[in-house]
mmCIF file of C-alpha atoms in Angstrom:
data_model
loop_
_atom_site.group_PDB
_atom_site.id
_atom_site.type_symbol
_atom_site.label_atom_id
_atom_site.label_comp_id
_atom_site.label_asym_id
_atom_site.label_seq_id
_atom_site.Cartn_x
_atom_site.Cartn_y
_atom_site.Cartn_z
ATOM 1 C CA ASN A 1 -17.414 -7.312 -24.051
ATOM 2 C CA ALA A 2 -14.949 -9.806 -22.631
ATOM 3 C CA GLY A 3 -12.190 -7.383 -21.653
ATOM 4 C CA VAL A 4 -9.402 -9.341 -20.009
ATOM 5 C CA THR A 5 -9.823 -13.116 -19.688
ATOM 6 C CA GLN A 6 -7.714 -15.318 -17.371
ATOM 7 C CA THR A 7 -7.672 -18.994 -17.468
ATOM 8 C CA PRO A 8 -7.756 -21.134 -15.349
ATOM 9 C CA LYS A 9 -9.692 -19.563 -12.546
ATOM 10 C CA PHE A 10 -8.648 -22.025 -9.933
ATOM 11 C CA GLN A 11 -5.716 -24.489 -9.975
ATOM 12 C CA VAL A 12 -4.079 -26.812 -7.428
ATOM 13 C CA LEU A 13 -0.572 -27.961 -8.011
ATOM 14 C CA LYS A 14 1.974 -30.097 -6.211
ATOM 15 C CA THR A 15 5.289 -28.687 -5.367
ATOM 16 C CA GLY A 16 7.695 -29.115 -8.360
ATOM 17 C CA GLN A 17 4.771 -29.261 -10.947
ATOM 18 C CA SER A 18 4.667 -26.715 -13.716
ATOM 19 C CA MET A 19 1.771 -24.745 -15.216
ATOM 20 C CA THR A 20 0.901 -21.766 -17.448
ATOM 21 C CA LEU A 21 -1.510 -19.081 -16.670
ATOM 22 C CA GLN A 22 -3.268 -17.609 -19.768
ATOM 23 C CA CYS A 23 -4.426 -14.128 -20.276
ATOM 24 C CA ALA A 24 -5.976 -12.588 -23.311
ATOM 25 C CA GLN A 25 -7.481 -9.082 -23.957
ATOM 26 C CA ASP A 26 -9.674 -7.978 -26.627
ATOM 27 C CA MET A 27 -9.413 -4.183 -26.150
ATOM 28 C CA ASN A 28 -6.450 -3.769 -28.488
ATOM 29 C CA HIS A 29 -4.310 -2.589 -25.669
ATOM 30 C CA ASN A 30 -0.512 -2.299 -25.992
ATOM 31 C CA SER A 31 0.705 -3.026 -22.437
ATOM 32 C CA MET A 32 -0.116 -6.168 -20.349
ATOM 33 C CA TYR A 33 0.936 -7.031 -16.851
ATOM 34 C CA TRP A 34 1.008 -9.893 -14.240
ATOM 35 C CA TYR A 35 0.513 -9.192 -10.707
ATOM 36 C CA ARG A 36 0.082 -11.352 -7.695
ATOM 37 C CA GLN A 37 -2.010 -10.544 -4.688
ATOM 38 C CA ASP A 38 -1.232 -11.870 -1.267
ATOM 39 C CA PRO A 39 -3.134 -10.984 2.042
ATOM 40 C CA GLY A 40 -1.733 -7.813 3.562
ATOM 41 C CA MET A 41 0.755 -7.423 0.704
ATOM 42 C CA GLY A 42 -1.322 -5.626 -1.889
ATOM 43 C CA LEU A 43 -0.539 -6.310 -5.484
ATOM 44 C CA ARG A 44 3.087 -6.845 -6.479
ATOM 45 C CA LEU A 45 4.072 -6.737 -10.220
ATOM 46 C CA ILE A 46 5.596 -9.909 -11.477
ATOM 47 C CA TYR A 47 6.322 -9.101 -15.104
ATOM 48 C CA TYR A 48 5.066 -6.621 -17.684
ATOM 49 C CA SER A 49 5.150 -6.115 -21.289
ATOM 50 C CA ALA A 50 5.158 -2.574 -22.506
ATOM 51 C CA SER A 51 4.362 -3.475 -26.030
ATOM 52 C CA GLU A 52 4.254 -6.523 -28.227
ATOM 53 C CA GLY A 53 7.699 -8.112 -28.480
ATOM 54 C CA THR A 54 8.992 -6.745 -25.031
ATOM 55 C CA THR A 55 8.950 -8.008 -21.567
ATOM 56 C CA ASP A 56 10.464 -6.801 -18.483
ATOM 57 C CA LYS A 57 10.807 -7.930 -14.941
ATOM 58 C CA GLY A 58 8.798 -6.314 -12.142
ATOM 59 C CA GLU A 59 9.186 -6.345 -8.353
ATOM 60 C CA VAL A 60 8.879 -10.198 -7.800
ATOM 61 C CA PRO A 61 9.971 -12.091 -10.987
ATOM 62 C CA ASN A 62 11.833 -15.106 -9.411
ATOM 63 C CA GLY A 63 10.331 -18.321 -10.116
ATOM 64 C CA TYR A 64 8.291 -17.036 -13.135
ATOM 65 C CA ASN A 65 8.619 -16.695 -16.841
ATOM 66 C CA VAL A 66 6.351 -14.825 -19.437
ATOM 67 C CA SER A 67 5.614 -14.816 -23.008
ATOM 68 C CA ARG A 68 4.016 -12.083 -24.955
ATOM 69 C CA LEU A 69 2.794 -14.323 -27.640
ATOM 70 C CA ASN A 70 1.015 -11.571 -29.761
ATOM 71 C CA LYS A 71 -0.725 -8.260 -28.931
ATOM 72 C CA ARG A 72 -3.641 -10.088 -27.307
ATOM 73 C CA GLU A 73 -2.038 -12.723 -25.160
ATOM 74 C CA PHE A 74 0.487 -12.686 -22.297
ATOM 75 C CA SER A 75 1.072 -16.020 -20.435
ATOM 76 C CA LEU A 76 2.770 -16.443 -17.054
ATOM 77 C CA ARG A 77 4.681 -19.907 -16.442
ATOM 78 C CA LEU A 78 5.650 -21.380 -13.280
ATOM 79 C CA GLU A 79 8.449 -24.056 -14.177
ATOM 80 C CA SER A 80 8.681 -25.642 -10.754
ATOM 81 C CA ALA A 81 5.957 -24.585 -8.272
ATOM 82 C CA ALA A 82 6.643 -23.796 -4.857
ATOM 83 C CA PRO A 83 4.278 -23.253 -1.837
ATOM 84 C CA SER A 84 5.384 -19.566 -1.682
ATOM 85 C CA GLN A 85 3.680 -19.135 -4.964
ATOM 86 C CA THR A 86 0.272 -19.864 -3.594
ATOM 87 C CA SER A 87 -1.403 -16.664 -4.517
ATOM 88 C CA VAL A 88 -4.065 -14.953 -6.528
ATOM 89 C CA TYR A 89 -2.776 -13.977 -9.850
ATOM 90 C CA PHE A 90 -4.169 -10.932 -11.891
ATOM 91 C CA CYS A 91 -3.474 -10.086 -15.522
ATOM 92 C CA ALA A 92 -4.072 -6.452 -16.548
ATOM 93 C CA SER A 93 -3.767 -4.288 -19.684
ATOM 94 C CA THR A 94 -3.590 -0.807 -20.454
ATOM 95 C CA PRO A 95 -3.836 1.092 -23.837
ATOM 96 C CA SER A 96 -1.147 3.108 -25.512
ATOM 97 C CA GLY A 97 -0.688 6.746 -24.507
ATOM 98 C CA TYR A 98 -0.120 5.608 -20.913
ATOM 99 C CA THR A 99 -2.541 6.991 -18.409
ATOM 100 C CA GLY A 100 -2.022 4.424 -15.791
ATOM 101 C CA GLU A 101 -5.451 3.004 -15.885
ATOM 102 C CA LEU A 102 -5.187 -0.811 -15.778
ATOM 103 C CA PHE A 103 -7.971 -2.964 -16.825
ATOM 104 C CA PHE A 104 -7.946 -6.209 -14.740
ATOM 105 C CA GLY A 105 -8.945 -9.718 -15.241
ATOM 106 C CA GLU A 106 -10.953 -11.588 -12.468
ATOM 107 C CA GLY A 107 -8.011 -13.467 -11.198
ATOM 108 C CA SER A 108 -6.572 -16.884 -10.992
ATOM 109 C CA ARG A 109 -6.364 -18.479 -7.640
ATOM 110 C CA LEU A 110 -3.391 -20.828 -7.397
ATOM 111 C CA THR A 111 -2.639 -23.287 -4.580
ATOM 112 C CA VAL A 112 0.648 -25.080 -4.278
ATOM 113 C CA LEU A 113 0.721 -28.049 -1.905
ATOM 114 C CA ALA B 1 11.360 4.676 -7.203
ATOM 115 C CA GLN B 2 7.791 5.130 -6.067
ATOM 116 C CA SER B 3 6.066 3.882 -2.997
ATOM 117 C CA VAL B 4 2.605 4.147 -1.329
ATOM 118 C CA THR B 5 1.587 3.922 2.308
ATOM 119 C CA GLN B 6 -2.060 3.247 3.204
ATOM 120 C CA LEU B 7 -2.880 4.183 6.777
ATOM 121 C CA GLY B 8 -5.199 1.537 8.251
ATOM 122 C CA SER B 9 -5.623 -1.918 6.822
ATOM 123 C CA HIS B 10 -9.290 -2.059 8.073
ATOM 124 C CA VAL B 11 -11.648 0.932 8.459
ATOM 125 C CA SER B 12 -15.197 0.541 9.658
ATOM 126 C CA VAL B 13 -18.020 3.051 9.209
ATOM 127 C CA SER B 14 -21.716 3.312 9.666
ATOM 128 C CA GLU B 15 -23.998 3.749 6.764
ATOM 129 C CA GLY B 16 -24.442 7.362 6.035
ATOM 130 C CA ALA B 17 -21.046 8.329 7.687
ATOM 131 C CA LEU B 18 -18.018 10.028 6.105
ATOM 132 C CA VAL B 19 -15.750 7.689 4.401
ATOM 133 C CA LEU B 20 -11.897 8.630 4.745
ATOM 134 C CA LEU B 21 -9.253 6.356 3.427
ATOM 135 C CA ARG B 22 -5.655 7.558 3.809
ATOM 136 C CA CYS B 23 -2.808 7.251 1.284
ATOM 137 C CA ASN B 24 0.552 8.827 1.404
ATOM 138 C CA TYR B 25 3.061 8.505 -1.437
ATOM 139 C CA SER B 26 6.698 8.911 -2.183
ATOM 140 C CA SER B 27 7.983 9.692 -5.625
ATOM 141 C CA SER B 28 11.143 11.364 -6.913
ATOM 142 C CA VAL B 29 9.222 12.798 -10.019
ATOM 143 C CA PRO B 30 5.745 14.112 -10.354
ATOM 144 C CA PRO B 31 3.456 11.291 -9.746
ATOM 145 C CA TYR B 32 0.296 9.975 -11.208
ATOM 146 C CA LEU B 33 -1.941 8.823 -8.522
ATOM 147 C CA PHE B 34 -4.991 6.288 -8.455
ATOM 148 C CA TRP B 35 -7.560 4.647 -6.243
ATOM 149 C CA TYR B 36 -8.741 1.250 -7.252
ATOM 150 C CA VAL B 37 -11.569 -0.748 -5.688
ATOM 151 C CA GLN B 38 -11.842 -4.526 -5.433
ATOM 152 C CA TYR B 39 -15.114 -6.262 -4.553
ATOM 153 C CA PRO B 40 -14.931 -9.785 -3.377
ATOM 154 C CA ASN B 41 -13.725 -12.409 -5.890
ATOM 155 C CA GLN B 42 -13.239 -9.754 -8.417
ATOM 156 C CA GLY B 43 -10.395 -7.922 -10.152
ATOM 157 C CA LEU B 44 -9.625 -4.348 -9.452
ATOM 158 C CA GLN B 45 -11.345 -1.383 -11.169
ATOM 159 C CA LEU B 46 -10.439 2.165 -11.220
ATOM 160 C CA LEU B 47 -12.250 4.534 -9.049
ATOM 161 C CA LEU B 48 -10.332 7.796 -9.887
ATOM 162 C CA LYS B 49 -6.966 9.152 -10.865
ATOM 163 C CA TYR B 50 -4.855 12.326 -10.745
ATOM 164 C CA THR B 51 -2.304 12.889 -13.465
ATOM 165 C CA THR B 52 -2.128 16.689 -13.954
ATOM 166 C CA GLY B 53 -4.350 19.659 -13.572
ATOM 167 C CA ALA B 54 -6.958 20.018 -10.960
ATOM 168 C CA THR B 55 -5.911 18.535 -7.593
ATOM 169 C CA LEU B 56 -9.391 17.570 -6.565
ATOM 170 C CA VAL B 57 -10.537 14.709 -8.696
ATOM 171 C CA LYS B 58 -14.039 13.055 -8.723
ATOM 172 C CA GLY B 59 -14.563 9.421 -9.398
ATOM 173 C CA ILE B 60 -17.147 6.941 -9.800
ATOM 174 C CA ASN B 61 -19.818 6.129 -6.985
ATOM 175 C CA GLY B 62 -19.483 9.529 -5.398
ATOM 176 C CA PHE B 63 -15.800 9.059 -4.380
ATOM 177 C CA GLU B 64 -13.321 12.016 -4.561
ATOM 178 C CA ALA B 65 -9.695 12.530 -3.608
ATOM 179 C CA GLU B 66 -7.496 15.404 -3.247
ATOM 180 C CA PHE B 67 -3.872 15.585 -4.394
ATOM 181 C CA LYS B 68 -1.660 17.488 -1.889
ATOM 182 C CA LYS B 69 1.840 17.802 -3.024
ATOM 183 C CA SER B 70 2.988 19.468 0.193
ATOM 184 C CA GLU B 71 1.664 16.575 2.363
ATOM 185 C CA THR B 72 2.443 13.829 -0.261
ATOM 186 C CA SER B 73 -1.116 12.710 0.238
ATOM 187 C CA PHE B 74 -3.919 11.459 -1.896
ATOM 188 C CA HIS B 75 -6.811 10.653 0.536
ATOM 189 C CA LEU B 76 -10.025 9.174 -0.652
ATOM 190 C CA THR B 77 -13.382 10.479 0.757
ATOM 191 C CA LYS B 78 -17.074 9.915 0.250
ATOM 192 C CA PRO B 79 -19.525 12.048 2.249
ATOM 193 C CA SER B 80 -22.035 9.262 2.870
ATOM 194 C CA ALA B 81 -21.315 5.638 3.007
ATOM 195 C CA HIS B 82 -23.683 2.995 1.460
ATOM 196 C CA MET B 83 -23.615 -0.667 2.186
ATOM 197 C CA SER B 84 -22.385 -1.427 -1.437
ATOM 198 C CA ASP B 85 -19.217 0.585 -0.762
ATOM 199 C CA ALA B 86 -17.872 -2.326 1.277
ATOM 200 C CA ALA B 87 -14.797 -3.378 -0.529
ATOM 201 C CA GLU B 88 -11.020 -3.272 -0.424
ATOM 202 C CA TYR B 89 -9.428 -0.117 -1.646
ATOM 203 C CA PHE B 90 -6.010 0.332 -3.118
ATOM 204 C CA CYS B 91 -3.994 3.509 -3.579
ATOM 205 C CA ALA B 92 -1.447 3.354 -6.382
ATOM 206 C CA VAL B 93 1.432 5.528 -7.820
ATOM 207 C CA SER B 94 3.321 5.708 -10.907
ATOM 208 C CA ALA B 95 5.830 8.173 -12.530
ATOM 209 C CA SER B 96 4.853 9.722 -15.806
ATOM 210 C CA GLY B 97 7.874 8.242 -17.296
ATOM 211 C CA SER B 98 7.844 5.003 -15.438
ATOM 212 C CA ASN B 99 7.747 2.402 -18.171
ATOM 213 C CA TYR B 100 4.133 2.016 -17.401
ATOM 214 C CA LYS B 101 4.671 0.470 -13.995
ATOM 215 C CA LEU B 102 2.110 1.056 -11.233
ATOM 216 C CA THR B 103 2.972 0.474 -7.475
ATOM 217 C CA PHE B 104 0.213 -0.549 -5.219
ATOM 218 C CA GLY B 105 -0.316 0.024 -1.564
ATOM 219 C CA LYS B 106 -1.335 -2.817 0.649
ATOM 220 C CA GLY B 107 -4.941 -1.995 0.661
ATOM 221 C CA THR B 108 -7.629 -0.833 3.120
ATOM 222 C CA LEU B 109 -10.667 -2.891 3.819
ATOM 223 C CA LEU B 110 -13.743 -0.994 4.130
ATOM 224 C CA THR B 111 -16.628 -2.298 6.106
ATOM 225 C CA VAL B 112 -20.042 -0.464 6.324
ATOM 226 C CA ASN B 113 -22.287 -1.235 9.200
ATOM 227 C CA PRO B 114 -26.056 -0.819 9.048
#
């Protein structure tokens, strides 16, 4: 059972480069999320997709874009990476009939030099 | 809007001692409350949750938490700590009609000493 799969697990970028973090879930969940985790800051919501075809901004959306490609996949794009985007990024999903239980991937550690 | 405050960024206990991790929340509507655990280099996983009904909720690995509306608290406890409980713990809140958004606290790192 794969659950939520994120790629890549590690990435180093130079300032100004672009990249896309990929996320896929195989649990037939409706809602998907991208969070970033920084030391002492907890997890902060970047974007979420309540259902296929919809996306909404979270708490810290600046510098990011997302695409809900289909029900399974939700990607996060950094168009012009900045050192402030150095973080660990987590994708999560939750089924319909919202209960608040999120299922997380293992994270993608991004360093921007 | 919802918010969560976790009291103490680092808690250290001895093996076999009581674990108490504190969480206070703010919500303008009835909240859903959660505790998640994160082991090193892993994603978060749900420990327990309160949505409606019984205010004392039990979770995995012997943890429990009590929703106290009058104190706006949802503290996490375990009677006897194990070495395997060492991890970071996150309290989280959402409103039942929140468009599925969960707000996390900043986390409490639990250290268990032999």
